């Protein structure tokens, strides 16, 4: 039985299907690989391309939102900056999918932990993304869609984590619209429902991927803890993300080299 259930073609085409009039990405047709890692910070995308990929070529510099295509263990893949928040990631993800034919999107991001069991530098695989945003409600006639990771990607990432001996937490997260919330303790209600951590992009990414019948997964590294107030320094962030990036790269590698591991 196939686990790629979300790839069943939709009868209705989503709106906004226009070809190679991409506004925010200036890549030429064919310059972006079908699998893309998405980093909020474009400089993280650059860092991943320069340190983890071979023969990486920059295909985008519009608004400084860098994107690169290169090779990891011989498998062609891309890494693209998305900016912060759901509107920003949505426009890059939409253009990648609708105009460049991208099929697999793996976000590599940071998050704030909401549970005592989570520590700085821990890695999470986001199974689902609740949200305080109105974006998804607008997409589905004011009803609630349940944004979830693609099971096939989630399972592959989990297999990679086990193989690489990288401990991970797998569970639900929150995608918020407000980094600096007007009611600072409001996250505690979400924590009571078992949400592990908060970030600002995944609910929109999972919803978009579902609507456009592609696969998406979010990997996160804990950069701060909402309860204790601890934070990674900018320097520590760079090194702490290495394990998460490795899971992302190896997951894509396995998609294109089945049986290689
Ligand atoms: N809140 C929202 N997004 C985040 C956080 C946070 O504390 N940390 C990293 N991304």
PDB file of C-alpha atoms and ligand atoms in Angstrom:
ATOM      1  CA  UNK A   1       0.000   0.000   0.000  1.00  0.00           C
ATOM      2  CA  UNK A   2       1.336   3.414  -0.925  1.00  0.00           C
ATOM      3  CA  UNK A   3       1.996   5.850   1.896  1.00  0.00           C
ATOM      4  CA  UNK A   4       2.010   8.803  -0.508  1.00  0.00           C
ATOM      5  CA  UNK A   5      -1.682   9.420  -0.123  1.00  0.00           C
ATOM      6  CA  UNK A   6      -1.467  13.168  -0.507  1.00  0.00           C
ATOM      7  CA  UNK A   7      -0.124  12.756  -4.022  1.00  0.00           C
ATOM      8  CA  UNK A   8      -3.539  11.625  -5.285  1.00  0.00           C
ATOM      9  CA  UNK A   9      -4.206  14.263  -7.962  1.00  0.00           C
ATOM     10  CA  UNK A  10      -6.757  16.905  -7.159  1.00  0.00           C
ATOM     11  CA  UNK A  11      -9.620  17.292  -9.633  1.00  0.00           C
ATOM     12  CA  UNK A  12      -9.614  21.021  -9.114  1.00  0.00           C
ATOM     13  CA  UNK A  13      -6.544  23.109  -9.837  1.00  0.00           C
ATOM     14  CA  UNK A  14      -5.667  25.525  -7.075  1.00  0.00           C
ATOM     15  CA  UNK A  15      -5.871  29.170  -8.111  1.00  0.00           C
ATOM     16  CA  UNK A  16      -2.735  31.064  -9.048  1.00  0.00           C
ATOM     17  CA  UNK A  17      -1.354  28.537 -11.521  1.00  0.00           C
ATOM     18  CA  UNK A  18       0.738  30.679 -13.852  1.00  0.00           C
ATOM     19  CA  UNK A  19       3.876  29.596 -15.581  1.00  0.00           C
ATOM     20  CA  UNK A  20       7.285  31.200 -15.244  1.00  0.00           C
ATOM     21  CA  UNK A  21       6.124  34.576 -14.193  1.00  0.00           C
ATOM     22  CA  UNK A  22       7.549  33.964 -10.752  1.00  0.00           C
ATOM     23  CA  UNK A  23       7.690  37.242  -8.863  1.00  0.00           C
ATOM     24  CA  UNK A  24       9.876  36.366  -5.913  1.00  0.00           C
ATOM     25  CA  UNK A  25      12.143  33.719  -7.438  1.00  0.00           C
ATOM     26  CA  UNK A  26      14.211  34.533 -10.520  1.00  0.00           C
ATOM     27  CA  UNK A  27      15.429  30.976 -11.303  1.00  0.00           C
ATOM     28  CA  UNK A  28      15.151  29.789 -14.888  1.00  0.00           C
ATOM     29  CA  UNK A  29      13.060  26.689 -15.659  1.00  0.00           C
ATOM     30  CA  UNK A  30      14.893  23.576 -14.503  1.00  0.00           C
ATOM     31  CA  UNK A  31      17.259  25.367 -12.123  1.00  0.00           C
ATOM     32  CA  UNK A  32      15.445  24.190  -8.987  1.00  0.00           C
ATOM     33  CA  UNK A  33      15.466  20.537  -7.910  1.00  0.00           C
ATOM     34  CA  UNK A  34      12.185  18.685  -7.139  1.00  0.00           C
ATOM     35  CA  UNK A  35      13.218  18.485  -3.461  1.00  0.00           C
ATOM     36  CA  UNK A  36      13.902  21.710  -1.567  1.00  0.00           C
ATOM     37  CA  UNK A  37      15.018  22.424   1.960  1.00  0.00           C
ATOM     38  CA  UNK A  38      13.412  25.619   3.258  1.00  0.00           C
ATOM     39  CA  UNK A  39      15.293  27.805   5.726  1.00  0.00           C
ATOM     40  CA  UNK A  40      13.700  30.883   7.275  1.00  0.00           C
ATOM     41  CA  UNK A  41      17.015  32.729   7.234  1.00  0.00           C
ATOM     42  CA  UNK A  42      18.438  33.095   3.703  1.00  0.00           C
ATOM     43  CA  UNK A  43      21.944  33.143   5.174  1.00  0.00           C
ATOM     44  CA  UNK A  44      21.256  29.708   6.639  1.00  0.00           C
ATOM     45  CA  UNK A  45      20.289  28.554   3.167  1.00  0.00           C
ATOM     46  CA  UNK A  46      23.619  29.929   1.930  1.00  0.00           C
ATOM     47  CA  UNK A  47      25.497  28.242   4.772  1.00  0.00           C
ATOM     48  CA  UNK A  48      23.867  24.856   4.054  1.00  0.00           C
ATOM     49  CA  UNK A  49      24.606  25.210   0.329  1.00  0.00           C
ATOM     50  CA  UNK A  50      28.237  26.183   0.913  1.00  0.00           C
ATOM     51  CA  UNK A  51      29.048  23.642   3.617  1.00  0.00           C
ATOM     52  CA  UNK A  52      26.825  20.631   2.834  1.00  0.00           C
ATOM     53  CA  UNK A  53      26.237  20.640  -0.933  1.00  0.00           C
ATOM     54  CA  UNK A  54      28.730  20.233  -3.742  1.00  0.00           C
ATOM     55  CA  UNK A  55      28.702  22.290  -6.929  1.00  0.00           C
ATOM     56  CA  UNK A  56      26.053  24.616  -5.420  1.00  0.00           C
ATOM     57  CA  UNK A  57      24.822  27.415  -7.684  1.00  0.00           C
ATOM     58  CA  UNK A  58      22.790  30.387  -6.509  1.00  0.00           C
ATOM     59  CA  UNK A  59      19.553  30.752  -8.507  1.00  0.00           C
ATOM     60  CA  UNK A  60      17.839  33.501  -6.531  1.00  0.00           C
ATOM     61  CA  UNK A  61      18.742  36.828  -5.046  1.00  0.00           C
ATOM     62  CA  UNK A  62      15.409  38.651  -5.309  1.00  0.00           C
ATOM     63  CA  UNK A  63      14.975  40.523  -1.999  1.00  0.00           C
ATOM     64  CA  UNK A  64      18.130  38.750  -0.824  1.00  0.00           C
ATOM     65  CA  UNK A  65      16.059  35.582  -0.384  1.00  0.00           C
ATOM     66  CA  UNK A  66      18.871  33.297  -1.457  1.00  0.00           C
ATOM     67  CA  UNK A  67      18.250  29.937  -3.136  1.00  0.00           C
ATOM     68  CA  UNK A  68      20.813  27.364  -4.279  1.00  0.00           C
ATOM     69  CA  UNK A  69      20.835  24.074  -6.126  1.00  0.00           C
ATOM     70  CA  UNK A  70      23.635  21.574  -5.626  1.00  0.00           C
ATOM     71  CA  UNK A  71      24.305  17.925  -4.840  1.00  0.00           C
ATOM     72  CA  UNK A  72      24.350  15.910  -1.639  1.00  0.00           C
ATOM     73  CA  UNK A  73      25.988  12.497  -2.069  1.00  0.00           C
ATOM     74  CA  UNK A  74      25.232  12.823  -5.776  1.00  0.00           C
ATOM     75  CA  UNK A  75      21.537  13.643  -5.352  1.00  0.00           C
ATOM     76  CA  UNK A  76      20.444  17.013  -6.747  1.00  0.00           C
ATOM     77  CA  UNK A  77      18.566  19.182  -4.279  1.00  0.00           C
ATOM     78  CA  UNK A  78      17.888  22.836  -3.539  1.00  0.00           C
ATOM     79  CA  UNK A  79      17.870  25.005  -0.452  1.00  0.00           C
ATOM     80  CA  UNK A  80      15.766  28.164  -0.367  1.00  0.00           C
ATOM     81  CA  UNK A  81      15.303  31.003   2.133  1.00  0.00           C
ATOM     82  CA  UNK A  82      11.679  31.732   3.007  1.00  0.00           C
ATOM     83  CA  UNK A  83      11.719  34.623   5.476  1.00  0.00           C
ATOM     84  CA  UNK A  84       9.750  34.593   8.703  1.00  0.00           C
ATOM     85  CA  UNK A  85       6.038  33.872   9.046  1.00  0.00           C
ATOM     86  CA  UNK A  86       3.244  32.204   7.145  1.00  0.00           C
ATOM     87  CA  UNK A  87       2.637  34.841   4.449  1.00  0.00           C
ATOM     88  CA  UNK A  88       6.328  34.824   3.555  1.00  0.00           C
ATOM     89  CA  UNK A  89       6.838  31.042   3.420  1.00  0.00           C
ATOM     90  CA  UNK A  90       3.549  30.707   1.503  1.00  0.00           C
ATOM     91  CA  UNK A  91       4.636  32.817  -1.405  1.00  0.00           C
ATOM     92  CA  UNK A  92       7.970  30.998  -1.814  1.00  0.00           C
ATOM     93  CA  UNK A  93       6.353  27.566  -1.396  1.00  0.00           C
ATOM     94  CA  UNK A  94       3.602  28.451  -3.880  1.00  0.00           C
ATOM     95  CA  UNK A  95       6.051  29.609  -6.528  1.00  0.00           C
ATOM     96  CA  UNK A  96       8.316  26.591  -5.961  1.00  0.00           C
ATOM     97  CA  UNK A  97       5.403  24.187  -6.376  1.00  0.00           C
ATOM     98  CA  UNK A  98       3.299  25.898  -9.041  1.00  0.00           C
ATOM     99  CA  UNK A  99       6.071  27.277 -11.222  1.00  0.00           C
ATOM    100  CA  UNK A 100       9.107  25.098 -10.620  1.00  0.00           C
ATOM    101  CA  UNK A 101       7.410  21.729 -10.100  1.00  0.00           C
ATOM    102  CA  UNK A 102       8.795  21.138  -6.613  1.00  0.00           C
ATOM    103  CA  UNK A 103       7.354  17.968  -5.031  1.00  0.00           C
ATOM    104  CA  UNK A 104       9.096  17.637  -1.672  1.00  0.00           C
ATOM    105  CA  UNK A 105       9.505  20.536   0.759  1.00  0.00           C
ATOM    106  CA  UNK A 106      11.383  20.119   4.011  1.00  0.00           C
ATOM    107  CA  UNK A 107      11.527  23.091   6.317  1.00  0.00           C
ATOM    108  CA  UNK A 108      14.612  23.336   8.531  1.00  0.00           C
ATOM    109  CA  UNK A 109      13.833  25.878  11.217  1.00  0.00           C
ATOM    110  CA  UNK A 110      14.095  26.961  14.809  1.00  0.00           C
ATOM    111  CA  UNK A 111      11.471  26.868  17.530  1.00  0.00           C
ATOM    112  CA  UNK A 112      10.721  27.846  21.097  1.00  0.00           C
ATOM    113  CA  UNK A 113      10.111  24.879  23.403  1.00  0.00           C
ATOM    114  CA  UNK A 114       6.835  24.776  25.358  1.00  0.00           C
ATOM    115  CA  UNK A 115       7.339  21.572  27.359  1.00  0.00           C
ATOM    116  CA  UNK A 116       9.761  20.983  30.261  1.00  0.00           C
ATOM    117  CA  UNK A 117      11.035  17.778  28.646  1.00  0.00           C
ATOM    118  CA  UNK A 118      12.507  19.744  25.747  1.00  0.00           C
ATOM    119  CA  UNK A 119      15.980  21.259  25.992  1.00  0.00           C
ATOM    120  CA  UNK A 120      17.936  23.756  23.897  1.00  0.00           C
ATOM    121  CA  UNK A 121      19.364  22.094  20.731  1.00  0.00           C
ATOM    122  CA  UNK A 122      16.786  19.266  20.763  1.00  0.00           C
ATOM    123  CA  UNK A 123      15.501  18.283  17.324  1.00  0.00           C
ATOM    124  CA  UNK A 124      11.782  17.929  16.547  1.00  0.00           C
ATOM    125  CA  UNK A 125       9.853  16.388  13.683  1.00  0.00           C
ATOM    126  CA  UNK A 126       6.564  18.291  13.432  1.00  0.00           C
ATOM    127  CA  UNK A 127       3.702  15.842  13.053  1.00  0.00           C
ATOM    128  CA  UNK A 128       0.991  18.504  12.978  1.00  0.00           C
ATOM    129  CA  UNK A 129       0.740  22.278  13.250  1.00  0.00           C
ATOM    130  CA  UNK A 130      -2.030  24.045  15.135  1.00  0.00           C
ATOM    131  CA  UNK A 131      -2.217  27.758  14.541  1.00  0.00           C
ATOM    132  CA  UNK A 132      -3.513  31.089  15.846  1.00  0.00           C
ATOM    133  CA  UNK A 133      -3.365  32.445  12.289  1.00  0.00           C
ATOM    134  CA  UNK A 134      -6.329  33.233  10.111  1.00  0.00           C
ATOM    135  CA  UNK A 135      -4.577  32.148   6.901  1.00  0.00           C
ATOM    136  CA  UNK A 136      -5.868  28.581   6.841  1.00  0.00           C
ATOM    137  CA  UNK A 137      -9.414  29.644   7.673  1.00  0.00           C
ATOM    138  CA  UNK A 138      -9.366  31.935   4.670  1.00  0.00           C
ATOM    139  CA  UNK A 139      -8.189  28.991   2.555  1.00  0.00           C
ATOM    140  CA  UNK A 140     -11.051  26.724   3.590  1.00  0.00           C
ATOM    141  CA  UNK A 141     -14.162  28.856   3.984  1.00  0.00           C
ATOM    142  CA  UNK A 142     -13.747  29.716   7.677  1.00  0.00           C
ATOM    143  CA  UNK A 143     -13.583  26.066   8.706  1.00  0.00           C
ATOM    144  CA  UNK A 144     -10.661  24.277  10.358  1.00  0.00           C
ATOM    145  CA  UNK A 145      -8.252  22.217   8.289  1.00  0.00           C
ATOM    146  CA  UNK A 146      -5.871  19.990  10.298  1.00  0.00           C
ATOM    147  CA  UNK A 147      -2.384  20.603   8.849  1.00  0.00           C
ATOM    148  CA  UNK A 148      -0.221  17.503   9.123  1.00  0.00           C
ATOM    149  CA  UNK A 149       3.164  16.378   7.870  1.00  0.00           C
ATOM    150  CA  UNK A 150       3.351  13.997   4.950  1.00  0.00           C
ATOM    151  CA  UNK A 151       3.604  10.584   6.593  1.00  0.00           C
ATOM    152  CA  UNK A 152       6.078   9.242   4.032  1.00  0.00           C
ATOM    153  CA  UNK A 153       8.536  12.094   4.660  1.00  0.00           C
ATOM    154  CA  UNK A 154       7.959  11.968   8.407  1.00  0.00           C
ATOM    155  CA  UNK A 155       8.646   8.257   8.464  1.00  0.00           C
ATOM    156  CA  UNK A 156      11.788   8.642   6.346  1.00  0.00           C
ATOM    157  CA  UNK A 157      13.086  11.397   8.626  1.00  0.00           C
ATOM    158  CA  UNK A 158      12.413   9.226  11.661  1.00  0.00           C
ATOM    159  CA  UNK A 159      14.307   6.343  10.044  1.00  0.00           C
ATOM    160  CA  UNK A 160      17.218   8.682   9.270  1.00  0.00           C
ATOM    161  CA  UNK A 161      17.274   9.999  12.857  1.00  0.00           C
ATOM    162  CA  UNK A 162      17.441   6.438  14.210  1.00  0.00           C
ATOM    163  CA  UNK A 163      20.132   5.474  11.705  1.00  0.00           C
ATOM    164  CA  UNK A 164      22.228   8.555  12.527  1.00  0.00           C
ATOM    165  CA  UNK A 165      21.689   8.178  16.291  1.00  0.00           C
ATOM    166  CA  UNK A 166      20.113  11.626  16.516  1.00  0.00           C
ATOM    167  CA  UNK A 167      17.503  11.738  19.302  1.00  0.00           C
ATOM    168  CA  UNK A 168      14.310  13.462  18.124  1.00  0.00           C
ATOM    169  CA  UNK A 169      10.929  14.415  19.535  1.00  0.00           C
ATOM    170  CA  UNK A 170       7.984  13.772  17.229  1.00  0.00           C
ATOM    171  CA  UNK A 171       4.702  15.542  17.878  1.00  0.00           C
ATOM    172  CA  UNK A 172       2.413  18.523  17.403  1.00  0.00           C
ATOM    173  CA  UNK A 173       3.630  22.100  17.232  1.00  0.00           C
ATOM    174  CA  UNK A 174       2.138  25.603  17.118  1.00  0.00           C
ATOM    175  CA  UNK A 175       2.567  28.013  14.216  1.00  0.00           C
ATOM    176  CA  UNK A 176       1.961  31.505  15.533  1.00  0.00           C
ATOM    177  CA  UNK A 177       1.584  34.883  13.852  1.00  0.00           C
ATOM    178  CA  UNK A 178       3.128  36.750  16.799  1.00  0.00           C
ATOM    179  CA  UNK A 179       6.709  36.302  17.894  1.00  0.00           C
ATOM    180  CA  UNK A 180       6.206  39.093  20.442  1.00  0.00           C
ATOM    181  CA  UNK A 181       2.760  38.274  21.755  1.00  0.00           C
ATOM    182  CA  UNK A 182       0.665  40.999  23.444  1.00  0.00           C
ATOM    183  CA  UNK A 183      -0.324  38.409  26.051  1.00  0.00           C
ATOM    184  CA  UNK A 184       3.011  36.736  26.711  1.00  0.00           C
ATOM    185  CA  UNK A 185       1.683  33.727  28.662  1.00  0.00           C
ATOM    186  CA  UNK A 186      -0.877  32.684  26.058  1.00  0.00           C
ATOM    187  CA  UNK A 187       1.325  29.820  24.829  1.00  0.00           C
ATOM    188  CA  UNK A 188       0.596  27.934  28.064  1.00  0.00           C
ATOM    189  CA  UNK A 189      -2.894  27.018  26.874  1.00  0.00           C
ATOM    190  CA  UNK A 190      -1.411  25.343  23.788  1.00  0.00           C
ATOM    191  CA  UNK A 191       1.126  23.575  26.007  1.00  0.00           C
ATOM    192  CA  UNK A 192      -1.754  22.100  28.017  1.00  0.00           C
ATOM    193  CA  UNK A 193      -2.904  20.406  24.811  1.00  0.00           C
ATOM    194  CA  UNK A 194       0.502  18.771  24.468  1.00  0.00           C
ATOM    195  CA  UNK A 195       2.040  20.987  21.813  1.00  0.00           C
ATOM    196  CA  UNK A 196       5.809  20.664  21.958  1.00  0.00           C
ATOM    197  CA  UNK A 197       7.058  23.940  20.548  1.00  0.00           C
ATOM    198  CA  UNK A 198       6.228  27.122  18.663  1.00  0.00           C
ATOM    199  CA  UNK A 199       7.455  28.477  15.352  1.00  0.00           C
ATOM    200  CA  UNK A 200       5.860  30.643  12.658  1.00  0.00           C
ATOM    201  CA  UNK A 201       5.523  28.818   9.327  1.00  0.00           C
ATOM    202  CA  UNK A 202       4.467  25.177   9.347  1.00  0.00           C
ATOM    203  CA  UNK A 203       0.649  25.371   9.465  1.00  0.00           C
ATOM    204  CA  UNK A 204       0.658  27.307   6.199  1.00  0.00           C
ATOM    205  CA  UNK A 205       3.295  25.058   4.611  1.00  0.00           C
ATOM    206  CA  UNK A 206       1.391  21.843   5.443  1.00  0.00           C
ATOM    207  CA  UNK A 207      -1.910  23.288   4.236  1.00  0.00           C
ATOM    208  CA  UNK A 208      -0.432  24.501   0.968  1.00  0.00           C
ATOM    209  CA  UNK A 209       1.272  21.167   0.372  1.00  0.00           C
ATOM    210  CA  UNK A 210      -1.993  19.299   0.975  1.00  0.00           C
ATOM    211  CA  UNK A 211      -3.950  21.528  -1.395  1.00  0.00           C
ATOM    212  CA  UNK A 212      -1.323  21.194  -4.107  1.00  0.00           C
ATOM    213  CA  UNK A 213      -0.741  17.471  -3.552  1.00  0.00           C
ATOM    214  CA  UNK A 214       2.954  17.610  -2.709  1.00  0.00           C
ATOM    215  CA  UNK A 215       4.870  16.385   0.322  1.00  0.00           C
ATOM    216  CA  UNK A 216       5.969  18.609   3.191  1.00  0.00           C
ATOM    217  CA  UNK A 217       7.704  18.128   6.512  1.00  0.00           C
ATOM    218  CA  UNK A 218       9.098  20.490   9.133  1.00  0.00           C
ATOM    219  CA  UNK A 219      12.233  19.760  11.143  1.00  0.00           C
ATOM    220  CA  UNK A 220      13.014  22.093  14.022  1.00  0.00           C
ATOM    221  CA  UNK A 221      15.838  22.771  16.446  1.00  0.00           C
ATOM    222  CA  UNK A 222      15.005  24.267  19.839  1.00  0.00           C
ATOM    223  CA  UNK A 223      16.623  27.720  19.926  1.00  0.00           C
ATOM    224  CA  UNK A 224      14.846  29.023  23.022  1.00  0.00           C
ATOM    225  CA  UNK A 225      12.660  27.850  25.884  1.00  0.00           C
ATOM    226  CA  UNK A 226       9.478  29.769  26.622  1.00  0.00           C
ATOM    227  CA  UNK A 227       9.296  28.615  30.228  1.00  0.00           C
ATOM    228  CA  UNK A 228      12.884  29.143  31.338  1.00  0.00           C
ATOM    229  CA  UNK A 229      13.762  32.018  28.991  1.00  0.00           C
ATOM    230  CA  UNK A 230      16.993  30.271  27.933  1.00  0.00           C
ATOM    231  CA  UNK A 231      18.250  31.046  24.421  1.00  0.00           C
ATOM    232  CA  UNK A 232      20.979  29.869  22.103  1.00  0.00           C
ATOM    233  CA  UNK A 233      23.464  32.535  21.065  1.00  0.00           C
ATOM    234  CA  UNK A 234      23.651  33.372  17.360  1.00  0.00           C
ATOM    235  CA  UNK A 235      26.902  31.396  17.170  1.00  0.00           C
ATOM    236  CA  UNK A 236      25.393  28.368  18.947  1.00  0.00           C
ATOM    237  CA  UNK A 237      22.402  28.404  16.603  1.00  0.00           C
ATOM    238  CA  UNK A 238      24.593  27.736  13.608  1.00  0.00           C
ATOM    239  CA  UNK A 239      26.241  24.659  15.128  1.00  0.00           C
ATOM    240  CA  UNK A 240      23.090  23.376  16.850  1.00  0.00           C
ATOM    241  CA  UNK A 241      21.324  23.158  13.494  1.00  0.00           C
ATOM    242  CA  UNK A 242      23.825  20.714  12.019  1.00  0.00           C
ATOM    243  CA  UNK A 243      22.002  17.542  13.150  1.00  0.00           C
ATOM    244  CA  UNK A 244      18.628  18.781  11.897  1.00  0.00           C
ATOM    245  CA  UNK A 245      20.102  19.718   8.510  1.00  0.00           C
ATOM    246  CA  UNK A 246      21.703  16.279   8.295  1.00  0.00           C
ATOM    247  CA  UNK A 247      18.263  14.678   8.792  1.00  0.00           C
ATOM    248  CA  UNK A 248      16.819  16.889   6.045  1.00  0.00           C
ATOM    249  CA  UNK A 249      19.593  16.114   3.559  1.00  0.00           C
ATOM    250  CA  UNK A 250      19.553  12.379   4.279  1.00  0.00           C
ATOM    251  CA  UNK A 251      15.757  12.252   4.006  1.00  0.00           C
ATOM    252  CA  UNK A 252      15.913  13.734   0.509  1.00  0.00           C
ATOM    253  CA  UNK A 253      18.807  11.440  -0.354  1.00  0.00           C
ATOM    254  CA  UNK A 254      16.703   8.407   0.608  1.00  0.00           C
ATOM    255  CA  UNK A 255      13.781   9.624  -1.500  1.00  0.00           C
ATOM    256  CA  UNK A 256      15.961   9.544  -4.575  1.00  0.00           C
ATOM    257  CA  UNK A 257      18.143   6.570  -3.703  1.00  0.00           C
ATOM    258  CA  UNK A 258      15.704   3.972  -2.401  1.00  0.00           C
ATOM    259  CA  UNK A 259      17.478   0.969  -0.950  1.00  0.00           C
ATOM    260  CA  UNK A 260      20.792   2.841  -0.763  1.00  0.00           C
ATOM    261  CA  UNK A 261      20.890   2.723   3.024  1.00  0.00           C
TER     262      UNK A 261
HETATM  263  N1  LIG B   1       8.301  31.885  19.035  1.00  0.00           N
HETATM  264  C1  LIG B   1       7.977  31.837  17.751  1.00  0.00           C
HETATM  265  N2  LIG B   1       8.802  31.404  16.821  1.00  0.00           N
HETATM  266  C2  LIG B   1      10.021  30.995  17.199  1.00  0.00           C
HETATM  267  C3  LIG B   1      10.413  31.011  18.523  1.00  0.00           C
HETATM  268  C4  LIG B   1       9.499  31.478  19.492  1.00  0.00           C
HETATM  269  O1  LIG B   1       9.805  31.514  20.697  1.00  0.00           O
HETATM  270  N3  LIG B   1      11.688  30.547  18.583  1.00  0.00           N
HETATM  271  C5  LIG B   1      12.044  30.251  17.330  1.00  0.00           C
HETATM  272  N4  LIG B   1      11.041  30.508  16.481  1.00  0.00           N
END
